[in-house]
Coordinates of C-alpha atoms and ligand atoms in Angstrom, one line a residue:
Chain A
X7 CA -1.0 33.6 195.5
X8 CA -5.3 32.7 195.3
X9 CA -7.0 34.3 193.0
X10 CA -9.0 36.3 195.8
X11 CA -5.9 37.4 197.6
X12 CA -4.6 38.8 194.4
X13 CA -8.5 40.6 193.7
X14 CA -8.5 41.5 198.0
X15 CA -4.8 43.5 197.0
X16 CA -6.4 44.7 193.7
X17 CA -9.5 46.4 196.0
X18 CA -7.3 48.0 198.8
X19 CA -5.0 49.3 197.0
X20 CA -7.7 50.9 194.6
X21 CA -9.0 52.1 198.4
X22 CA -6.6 54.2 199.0
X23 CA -6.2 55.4 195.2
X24 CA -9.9 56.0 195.0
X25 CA -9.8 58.1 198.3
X26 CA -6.6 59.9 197.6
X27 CA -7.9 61.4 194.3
X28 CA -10.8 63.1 195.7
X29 CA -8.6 64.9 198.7
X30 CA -6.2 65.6 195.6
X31 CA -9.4 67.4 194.0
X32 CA -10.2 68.4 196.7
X33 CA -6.4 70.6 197.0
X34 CA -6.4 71.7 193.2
X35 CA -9.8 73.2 193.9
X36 CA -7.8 76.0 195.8
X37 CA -6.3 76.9 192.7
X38 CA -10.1 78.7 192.3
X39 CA -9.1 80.7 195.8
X40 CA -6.1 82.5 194.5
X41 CA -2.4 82.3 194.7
X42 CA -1.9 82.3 198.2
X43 CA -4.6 79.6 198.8
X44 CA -3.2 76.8 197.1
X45 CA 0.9 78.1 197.9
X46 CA -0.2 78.1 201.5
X47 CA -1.5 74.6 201.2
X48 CA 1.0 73.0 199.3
X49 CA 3.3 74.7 202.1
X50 CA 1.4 73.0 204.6
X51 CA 1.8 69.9 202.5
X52 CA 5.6 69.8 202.4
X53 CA 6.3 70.7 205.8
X54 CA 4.2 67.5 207.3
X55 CA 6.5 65.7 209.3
X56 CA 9.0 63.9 207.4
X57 CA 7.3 60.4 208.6
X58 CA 3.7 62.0 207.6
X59 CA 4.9 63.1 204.3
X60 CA 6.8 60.4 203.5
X61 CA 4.5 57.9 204.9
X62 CA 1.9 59.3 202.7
X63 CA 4.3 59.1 199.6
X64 CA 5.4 55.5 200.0
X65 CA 1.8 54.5 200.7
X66 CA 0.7 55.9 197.7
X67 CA 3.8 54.5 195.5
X68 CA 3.4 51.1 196.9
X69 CA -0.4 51.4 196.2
X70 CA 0.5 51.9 192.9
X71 CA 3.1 49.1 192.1
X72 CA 0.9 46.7 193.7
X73 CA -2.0 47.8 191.9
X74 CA -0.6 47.7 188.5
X75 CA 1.4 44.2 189.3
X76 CA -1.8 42.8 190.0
X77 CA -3.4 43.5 187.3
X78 CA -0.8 41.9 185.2
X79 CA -1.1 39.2 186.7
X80 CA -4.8 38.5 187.0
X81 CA -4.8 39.4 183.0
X82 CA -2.4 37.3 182.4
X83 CA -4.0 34.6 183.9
X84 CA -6.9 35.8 182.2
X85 CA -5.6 35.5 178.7
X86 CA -4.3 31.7 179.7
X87 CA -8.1 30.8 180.6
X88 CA -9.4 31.1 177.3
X89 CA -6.4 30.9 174.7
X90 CA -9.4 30.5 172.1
X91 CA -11.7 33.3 171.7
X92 CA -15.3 33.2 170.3
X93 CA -16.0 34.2 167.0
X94 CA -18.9 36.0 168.4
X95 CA -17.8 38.3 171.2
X96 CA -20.7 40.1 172.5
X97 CA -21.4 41.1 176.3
X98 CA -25.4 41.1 177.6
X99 CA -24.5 43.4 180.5
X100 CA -21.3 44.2 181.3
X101 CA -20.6 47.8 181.3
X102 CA -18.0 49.6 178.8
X103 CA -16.2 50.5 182.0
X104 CA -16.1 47.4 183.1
X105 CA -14.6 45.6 179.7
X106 CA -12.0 48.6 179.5
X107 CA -10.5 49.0 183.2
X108 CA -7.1 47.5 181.0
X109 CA -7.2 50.5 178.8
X110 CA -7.8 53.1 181.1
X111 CA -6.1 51.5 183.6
X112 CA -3.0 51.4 181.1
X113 CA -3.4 55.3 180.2
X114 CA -3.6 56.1 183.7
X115 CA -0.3 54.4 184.5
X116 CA 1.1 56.5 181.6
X117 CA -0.6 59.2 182.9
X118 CA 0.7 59.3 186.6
X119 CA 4.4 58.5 185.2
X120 CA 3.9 62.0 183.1
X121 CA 1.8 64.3 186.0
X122 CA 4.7 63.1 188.4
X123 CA 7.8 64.3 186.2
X124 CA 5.5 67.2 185.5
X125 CA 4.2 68.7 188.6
X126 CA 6.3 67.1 191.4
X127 CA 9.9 66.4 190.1
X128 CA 9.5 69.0 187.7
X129 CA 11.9 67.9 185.3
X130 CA 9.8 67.8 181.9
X131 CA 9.9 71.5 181.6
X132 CA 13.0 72.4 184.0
X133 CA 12.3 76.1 184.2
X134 CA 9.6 75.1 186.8
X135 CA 12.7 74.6 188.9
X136 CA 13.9 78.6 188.6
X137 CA 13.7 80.9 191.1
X138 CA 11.2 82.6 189.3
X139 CA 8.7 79.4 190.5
X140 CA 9.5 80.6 194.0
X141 CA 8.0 83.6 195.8
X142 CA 7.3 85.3 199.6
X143 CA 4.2 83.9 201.5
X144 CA 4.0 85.6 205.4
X145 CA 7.8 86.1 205.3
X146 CA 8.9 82.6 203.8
X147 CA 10.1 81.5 200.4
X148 CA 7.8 78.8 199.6
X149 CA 7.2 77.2 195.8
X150 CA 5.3 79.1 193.7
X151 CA 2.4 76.4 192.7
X152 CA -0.2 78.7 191.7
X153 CA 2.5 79.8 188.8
X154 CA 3.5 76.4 188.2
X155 CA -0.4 75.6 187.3
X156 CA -1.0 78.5 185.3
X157 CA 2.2 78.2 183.3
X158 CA 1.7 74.0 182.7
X159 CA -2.3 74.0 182.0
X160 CA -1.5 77.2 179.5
X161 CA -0.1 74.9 176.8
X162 CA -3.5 73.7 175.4
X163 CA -2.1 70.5 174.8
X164 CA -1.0 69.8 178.3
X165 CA -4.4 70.7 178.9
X166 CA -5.9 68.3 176.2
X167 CA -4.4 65.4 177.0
X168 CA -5.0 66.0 181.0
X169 CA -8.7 66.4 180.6
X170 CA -8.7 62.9 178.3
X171 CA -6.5 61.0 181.1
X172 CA -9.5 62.3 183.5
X173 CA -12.0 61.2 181.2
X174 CA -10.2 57.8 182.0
X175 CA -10.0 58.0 185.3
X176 CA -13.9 58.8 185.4
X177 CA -14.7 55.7 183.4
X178 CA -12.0 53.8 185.7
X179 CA -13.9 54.8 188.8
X180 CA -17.5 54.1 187.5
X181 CA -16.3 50.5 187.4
X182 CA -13.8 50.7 190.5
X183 CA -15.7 52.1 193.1
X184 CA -18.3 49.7 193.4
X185 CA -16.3 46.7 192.1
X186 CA -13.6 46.8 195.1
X187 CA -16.5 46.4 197.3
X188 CA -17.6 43.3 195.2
X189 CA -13.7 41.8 196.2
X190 CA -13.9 42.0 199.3
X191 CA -17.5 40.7 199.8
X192 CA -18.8 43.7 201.0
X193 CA -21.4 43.9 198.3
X194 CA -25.1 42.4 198.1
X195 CA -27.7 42.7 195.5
X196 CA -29.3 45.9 197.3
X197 CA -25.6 47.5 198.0
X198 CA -24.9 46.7 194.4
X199 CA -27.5 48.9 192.7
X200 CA -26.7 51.6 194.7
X201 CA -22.8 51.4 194.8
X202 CA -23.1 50.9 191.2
X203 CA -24.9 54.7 191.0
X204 CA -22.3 56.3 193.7
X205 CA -19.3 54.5 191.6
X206 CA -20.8 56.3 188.4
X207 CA -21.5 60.1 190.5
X208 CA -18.1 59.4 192.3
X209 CA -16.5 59.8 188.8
X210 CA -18.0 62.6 187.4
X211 CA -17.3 64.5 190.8
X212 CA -14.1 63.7 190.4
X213 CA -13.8 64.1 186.5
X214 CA -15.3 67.7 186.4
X215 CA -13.0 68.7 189.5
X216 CA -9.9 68.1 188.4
X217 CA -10.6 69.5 184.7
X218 CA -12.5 72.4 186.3
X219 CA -8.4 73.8 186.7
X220 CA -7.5 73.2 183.6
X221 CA -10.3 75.3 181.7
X222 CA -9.8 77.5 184.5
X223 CA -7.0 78.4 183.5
X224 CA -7.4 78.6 179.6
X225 CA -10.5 80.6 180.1
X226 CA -8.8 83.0 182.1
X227 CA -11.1 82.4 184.8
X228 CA -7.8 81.3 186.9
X229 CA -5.8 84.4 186.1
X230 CA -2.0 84.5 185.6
X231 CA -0.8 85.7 188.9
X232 CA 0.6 89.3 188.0
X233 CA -3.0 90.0 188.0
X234 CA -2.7 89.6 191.8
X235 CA 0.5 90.7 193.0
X236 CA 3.2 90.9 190.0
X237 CA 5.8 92.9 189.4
X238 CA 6.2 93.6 185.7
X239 CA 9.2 91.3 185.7
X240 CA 7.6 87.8 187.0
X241 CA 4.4 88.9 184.5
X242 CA 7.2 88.8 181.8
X243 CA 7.9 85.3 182.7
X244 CA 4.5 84.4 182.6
X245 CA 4.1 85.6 179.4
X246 CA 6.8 84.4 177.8
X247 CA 5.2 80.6 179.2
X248 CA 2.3 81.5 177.7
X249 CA 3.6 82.0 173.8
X250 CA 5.3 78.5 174.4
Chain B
X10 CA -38.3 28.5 159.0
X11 CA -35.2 28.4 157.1
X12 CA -32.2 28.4 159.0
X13 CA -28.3 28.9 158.4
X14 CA -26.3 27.5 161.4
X15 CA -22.4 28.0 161.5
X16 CA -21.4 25.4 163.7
X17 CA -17.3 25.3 165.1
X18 CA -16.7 21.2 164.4
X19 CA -13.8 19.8 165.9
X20 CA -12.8 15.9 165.5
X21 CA -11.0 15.5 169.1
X22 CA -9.2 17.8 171.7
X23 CA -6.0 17.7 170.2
X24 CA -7.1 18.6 166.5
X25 CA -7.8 21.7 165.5
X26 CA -11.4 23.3 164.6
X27 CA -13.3 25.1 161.9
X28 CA -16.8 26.3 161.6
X29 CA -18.8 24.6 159.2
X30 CA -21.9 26.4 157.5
X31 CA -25.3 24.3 157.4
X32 CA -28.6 25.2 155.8
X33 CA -31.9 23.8 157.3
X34 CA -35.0 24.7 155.3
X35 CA -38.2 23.5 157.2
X36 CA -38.1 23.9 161.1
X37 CA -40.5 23.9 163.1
X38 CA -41.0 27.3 165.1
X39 CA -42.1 25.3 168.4
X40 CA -39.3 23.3 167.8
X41 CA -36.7 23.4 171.4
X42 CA -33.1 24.6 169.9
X43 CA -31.6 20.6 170.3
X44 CA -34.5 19.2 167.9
X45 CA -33.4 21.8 166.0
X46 CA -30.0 20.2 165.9
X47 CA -31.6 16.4 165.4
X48 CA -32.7 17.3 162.5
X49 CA -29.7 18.5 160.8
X50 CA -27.9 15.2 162.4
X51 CA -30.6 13.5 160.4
X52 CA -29.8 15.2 157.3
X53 CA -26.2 14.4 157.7
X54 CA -26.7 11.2 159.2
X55 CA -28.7 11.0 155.8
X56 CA -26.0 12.5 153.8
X57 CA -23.5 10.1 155.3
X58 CA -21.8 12.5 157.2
X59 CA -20.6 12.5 160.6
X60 CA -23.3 14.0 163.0
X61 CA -22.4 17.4 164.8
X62 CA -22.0 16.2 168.7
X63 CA -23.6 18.3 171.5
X64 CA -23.9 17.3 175.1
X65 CA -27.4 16.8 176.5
X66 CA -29.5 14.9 178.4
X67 CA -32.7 15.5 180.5
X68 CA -33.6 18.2 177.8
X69 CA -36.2 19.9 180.6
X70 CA -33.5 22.8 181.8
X71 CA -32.6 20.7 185.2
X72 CA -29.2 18.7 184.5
X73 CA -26.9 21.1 183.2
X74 CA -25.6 19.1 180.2
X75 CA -26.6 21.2 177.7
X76 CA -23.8 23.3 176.8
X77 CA -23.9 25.8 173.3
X78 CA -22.6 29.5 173.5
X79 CA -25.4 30.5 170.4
X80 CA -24.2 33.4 168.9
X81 CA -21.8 34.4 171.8
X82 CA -24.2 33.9 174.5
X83 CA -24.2 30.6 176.5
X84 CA -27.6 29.1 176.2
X85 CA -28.4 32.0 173.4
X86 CA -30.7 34.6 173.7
X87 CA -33.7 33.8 176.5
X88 CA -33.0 35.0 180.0
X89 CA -33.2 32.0 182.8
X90 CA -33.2 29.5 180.0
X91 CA -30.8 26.5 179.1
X92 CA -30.4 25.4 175.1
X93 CA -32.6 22.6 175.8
X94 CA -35.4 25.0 176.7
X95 CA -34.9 27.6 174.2
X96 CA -36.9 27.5 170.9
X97 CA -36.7 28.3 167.8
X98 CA -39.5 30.8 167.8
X99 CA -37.3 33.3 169.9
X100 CA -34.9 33.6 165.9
X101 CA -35.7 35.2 163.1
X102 CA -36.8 33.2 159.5
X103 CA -33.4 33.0 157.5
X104 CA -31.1 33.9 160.3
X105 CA -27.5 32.9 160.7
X106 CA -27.3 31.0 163.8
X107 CA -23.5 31.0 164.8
X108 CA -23.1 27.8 167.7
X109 CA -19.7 27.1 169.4
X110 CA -19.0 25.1 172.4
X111 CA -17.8 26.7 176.4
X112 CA -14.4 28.2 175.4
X113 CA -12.1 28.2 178.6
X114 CA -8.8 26.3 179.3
X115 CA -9.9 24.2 181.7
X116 CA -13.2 23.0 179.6
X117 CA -11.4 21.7 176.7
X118 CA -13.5 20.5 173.3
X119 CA -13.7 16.8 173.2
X120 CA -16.0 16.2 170.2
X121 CA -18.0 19.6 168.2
X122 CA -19.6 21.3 170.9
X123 CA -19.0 19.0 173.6
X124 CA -16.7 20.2 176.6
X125 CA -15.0 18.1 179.3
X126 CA -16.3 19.9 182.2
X127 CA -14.3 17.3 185.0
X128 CA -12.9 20.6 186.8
X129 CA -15.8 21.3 188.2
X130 CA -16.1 17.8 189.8
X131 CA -12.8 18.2 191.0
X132 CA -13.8 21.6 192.9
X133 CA -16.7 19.2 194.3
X134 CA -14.8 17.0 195.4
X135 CA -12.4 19.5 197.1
X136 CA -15.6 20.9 199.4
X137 CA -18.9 20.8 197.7
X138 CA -20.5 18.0 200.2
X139 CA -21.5 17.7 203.9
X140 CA -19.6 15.6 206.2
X141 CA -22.2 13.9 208.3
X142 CA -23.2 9.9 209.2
X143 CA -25.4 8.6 207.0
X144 CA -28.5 6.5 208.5
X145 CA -32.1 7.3 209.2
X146 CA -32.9 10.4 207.5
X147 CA -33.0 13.1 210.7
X148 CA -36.1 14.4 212.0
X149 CA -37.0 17.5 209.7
X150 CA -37.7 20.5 212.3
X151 CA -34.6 19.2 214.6
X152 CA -32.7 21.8 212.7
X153 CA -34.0 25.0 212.4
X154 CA -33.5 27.3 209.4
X155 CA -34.6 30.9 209.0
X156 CA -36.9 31.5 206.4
X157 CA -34.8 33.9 204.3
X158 CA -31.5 31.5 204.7
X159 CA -33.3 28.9 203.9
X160 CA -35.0 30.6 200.6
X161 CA -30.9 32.0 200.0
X162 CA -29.3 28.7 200.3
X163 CA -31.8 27.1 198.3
X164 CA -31.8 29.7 195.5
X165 CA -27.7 29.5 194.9
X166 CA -28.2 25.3 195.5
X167 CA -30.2 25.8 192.0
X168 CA -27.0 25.8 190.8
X169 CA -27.1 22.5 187.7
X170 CA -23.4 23.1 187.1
X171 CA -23.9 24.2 183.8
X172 CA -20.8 26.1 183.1
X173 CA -22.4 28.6 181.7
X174 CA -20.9 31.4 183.8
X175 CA -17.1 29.9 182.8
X176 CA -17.8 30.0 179.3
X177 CA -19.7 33.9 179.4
X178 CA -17.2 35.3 181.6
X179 CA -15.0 37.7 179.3
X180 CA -12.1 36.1 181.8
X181 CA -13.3 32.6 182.0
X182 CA -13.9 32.5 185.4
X183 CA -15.9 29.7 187.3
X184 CA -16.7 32.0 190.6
X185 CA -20.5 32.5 190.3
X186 CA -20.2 28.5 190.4
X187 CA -17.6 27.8 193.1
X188 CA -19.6 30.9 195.0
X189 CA -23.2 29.0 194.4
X190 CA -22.0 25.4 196.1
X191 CA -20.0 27.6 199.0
X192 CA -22.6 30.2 199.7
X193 CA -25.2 26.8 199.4
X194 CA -23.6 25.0 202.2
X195 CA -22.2 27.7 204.2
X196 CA -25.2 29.1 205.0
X197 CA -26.9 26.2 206.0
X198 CA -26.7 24.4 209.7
X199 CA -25.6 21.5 208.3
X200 CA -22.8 22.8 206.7
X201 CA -21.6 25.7 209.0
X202 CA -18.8 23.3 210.6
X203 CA -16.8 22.9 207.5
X204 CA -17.3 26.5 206.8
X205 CA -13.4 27.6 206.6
X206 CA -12.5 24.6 205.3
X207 CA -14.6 24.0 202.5
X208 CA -14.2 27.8 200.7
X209 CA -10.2 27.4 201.0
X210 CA -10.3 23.9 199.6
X211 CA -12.9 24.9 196.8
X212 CA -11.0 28.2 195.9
X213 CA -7.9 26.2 195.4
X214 CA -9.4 23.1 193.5
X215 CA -10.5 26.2 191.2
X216 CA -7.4 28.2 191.0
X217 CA -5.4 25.1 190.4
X218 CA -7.9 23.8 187.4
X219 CA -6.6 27.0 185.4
X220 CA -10.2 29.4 185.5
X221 CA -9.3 33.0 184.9
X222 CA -10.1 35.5 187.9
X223 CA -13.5 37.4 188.3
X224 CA -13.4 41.2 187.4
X225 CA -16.8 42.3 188.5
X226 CA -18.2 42.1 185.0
X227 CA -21.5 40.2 185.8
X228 CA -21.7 38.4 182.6
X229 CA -22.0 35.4 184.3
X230 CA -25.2 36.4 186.4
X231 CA -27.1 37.4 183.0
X232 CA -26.6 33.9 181.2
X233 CA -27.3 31.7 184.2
X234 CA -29.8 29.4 183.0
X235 CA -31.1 29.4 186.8
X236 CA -30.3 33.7 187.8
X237 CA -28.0 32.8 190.5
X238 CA -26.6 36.4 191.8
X239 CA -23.3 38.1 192.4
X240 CA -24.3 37.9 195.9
X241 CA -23.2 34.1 196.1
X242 CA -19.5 35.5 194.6
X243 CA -19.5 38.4 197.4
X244 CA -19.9 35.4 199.9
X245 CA -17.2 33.4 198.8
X246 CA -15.1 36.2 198.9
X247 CA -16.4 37.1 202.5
X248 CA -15.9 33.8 203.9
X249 CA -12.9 33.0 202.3
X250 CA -11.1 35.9 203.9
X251 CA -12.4 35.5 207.0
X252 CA -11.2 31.7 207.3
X253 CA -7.9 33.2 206.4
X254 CA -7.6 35.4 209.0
X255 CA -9.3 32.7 211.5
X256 CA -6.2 30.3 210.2
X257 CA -3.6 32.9 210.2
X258 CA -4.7 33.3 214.0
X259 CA -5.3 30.4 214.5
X260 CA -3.6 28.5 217.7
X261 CA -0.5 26.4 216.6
X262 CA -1.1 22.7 216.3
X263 CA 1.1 20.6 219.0
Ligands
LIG311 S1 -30.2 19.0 178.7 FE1 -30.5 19.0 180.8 S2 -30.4 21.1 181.2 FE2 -30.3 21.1 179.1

């Protein structure tokens, strides 16, 4: 494989990434609209069509693994180019996002493994899979996300070590988002000045919406749902999450 | 000015290197970095000692020979500027100069600071040159260029093949000069027919000489003696993809 297909793969599957975090954003924001905001959507979410929904999944995965076996590769090719370092390593302009898309790259793997078994197989804490995590929207039984939020982002260190994983994903994107453009040639010195602006905006947008839910939550400005429709005995669940 | 150089010595490619620490007492601040370096080969030459060896030649920032990463930047400190042209009024009185020669795989250390830079004639050779008749050199408005491809092709044809932009790039990469000779000829008339051909032959020449692979840094583009921009690397990646699809499409040879 050339060099540039492997750095055209590297760009388009960051594409999709980059553009799939901001609709993800985008979704968690509802968690700011109430419990039946965000139950409603993820409804609407996992009754696509099986070929949307699935479609959209194995995109995504295969974004992913191609992604991450890239960037082995080009590092490891990397490494083999200069098996002797300088004794003086300095850099004249290359940003700190740039020299550390390995490191938060790497977290970010570690951190999409975690958020996965977490949120969506919900097997890290299995009492996300109790009926208590389901409850009535117009007459169905759909998953209770709004609880499954409040009850994850209520252990503070959950909450910690989400809003440092974003802080890597912010610094991933200031490099990313103008960089793929770079790959696949579709850059010039004018685009690059102001990619290079959006890329840095485009991950603090992102950054402060996703840990916007997080605080949310620990400030109590995202309530614990019995404050909208509980019954003393699903506020007793909550609570007992809480002093987890 | 009193200097203290730390220079990497190294008796022959397969040997392994040190640094070396040097002291030079009275230099000249108008002195150009190289004279610098003849006069500590005079001391040592002096001392009996084997000279420290350095590439250069035309010493005037046009050939591309000289070669020194001065304390971690190729070509040291001075933007636009190759060794040869630096001097030695641009560091400090009593400074540690630290020198060491291009590090990447494919450039390996012959002698001191002295790199065997064949690769890049080999990624020449693959593409870097018009196929045309020679004879009577062609009448000069026969061809017209537009003024702004013109001034482009002419500003990444500044190119000396320094390797400067190997030997900065955290991953040892050699696209800003592969992208300079195919964005140079590319864009020009003259070398529009060999277009497809010449990017996929140059990109492999380079991927096959062992450079690492460009990460967007733009290292390169701050220590080139001559400024040549991303933009020539954004090329190379446009073209090159573009004669791939053409060839992936392309009709099947009988
Ligand atoms: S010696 Fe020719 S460019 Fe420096």
């Amino acid at each position: 494989m050339s060099s540039l297909l492997k750095k055209y793969l590297m760009a388009l599957t960051g594409f999709v990434m980059v553009g799939f975090v901001f609709v993800h954003m985008l979704g968690n924001l509802q968690m700011f609209n109430g419990p039946d905001a965000i139950n409603e959507y993820a409804h609407f979410l996992q009754t696509l069509p099986k070929g949307v929904f699935w479609g959209f999944r194995i995109t995504l995965l295969a974004s992913l693994i191609i992604h991450v076996w890239m960037a082995i590769l080009l590092v490891k090719e990397n490494k083999a180019a200069r098996p002797e370092d300088y004794s003086v390593n300095t850099s004249v302009q290359a940003s700190l996002a740039s020299r550390t898309m390995g490191i938060s790259g790497s977290f970010l793997l570690f951190f999409i493994i975690f958020h996965i078994f977490h949120f969506t197989v919900r097997s890290i804490f299995p009492e996300y899979q109790s009926e208590a995590f389901y409850t009535a929207l117009d007459g169905e039984t759909v998953y209770n996300v709004y609880k499954m939020v409040v009850a994850g982002f209520s252990k503070t260190w959950v909450s910690v070590v989400y809003v440092v994983c974003m802080a890597f994903l912010c610094a991933h994107l200031a490099h990313a988002v103008s960089s793929m453009f770079q790959s696949l040639g579709l850059r010039n010195r004018t685009w690059k000045v102001r990619l290079d602006r959006f890329a840095v905006l485009y991950g603090w947008v992102i950054f402060l919406g996703f840990i916007a839910v997080p605080i949310g939550v620990l400030t109590h400005v995202i309530k614990p749902e019995s404050s909208f429709t509980g019954t003393p005995a699903e506020a007793l669940v909550i609570n007992t999450n809480l002093s987890q | 000015m009193k200097l203290h150089l730390k220079i990497w010595r190294q008796n022959s490619a397969t040997e392994k290197g040190a640094f070396e620490r040097y002291t030079l007492s009275d230099v000249s601040a108008d002195a150009s970095f190289l004279e610098m370096l003849d006069i500590l080969n005079e001391q040592l030459i002096a001392e009996n000692k084997d000279p420290v060896a350095f590439d250069h030649d035309c010493r005037e920032g046009i050939c591309g020979m000289c070669s020194l990463t001065i304390n971690g930047v190729p070509h040291g400190p001075e933007r636009a500027t190759t060794a040869c042209q630096l001097h030695m009024r641009h560091f400090k009185d009593g400074e540690t100069i630290v020198i060491e020669p291009w590090r990447a795989k494919p450039f390996p250390v012959t002698k001191d600071l002295v790199v065997d830079r064949t690769p890049f004639d080999s990624v020449m050779q693959a593409g870097g040159f018009v196929s045309v008749r020679t004879g009577a050199s062609p009448e000069a408005n026969a061809t017209p260029v537009p003024k702004p491809i013109a001034e482009y092709a002419m500003d990444a044809a500044a190119c000396i093949g320094c390797g400067a932009c190997v030997a900065a790039c955290k991953n040892a990469s050699a696209m800003l000069f592969v992208g300079a000779k195919v964005s140079h000829l590319n864009s020009l008339p003259q070398g529009k027919p060999e277009k497809d051909r010449r990017v996929v032959a140059m990109v492999e020449a380079m991927d096959s000489a062992g450079f690492g692979n460009c990460r967007n840094y733009a290292e390169c583009e701050a220590v080139c003696p001559k400024e040549i921009s991303l933009d020539v690397i954004a090329q190379m990646n446009r073209d090159y993809a573009s004669a791939k699809i053409k060839q992936f499409f392309a009709p099947a040879e009988s």
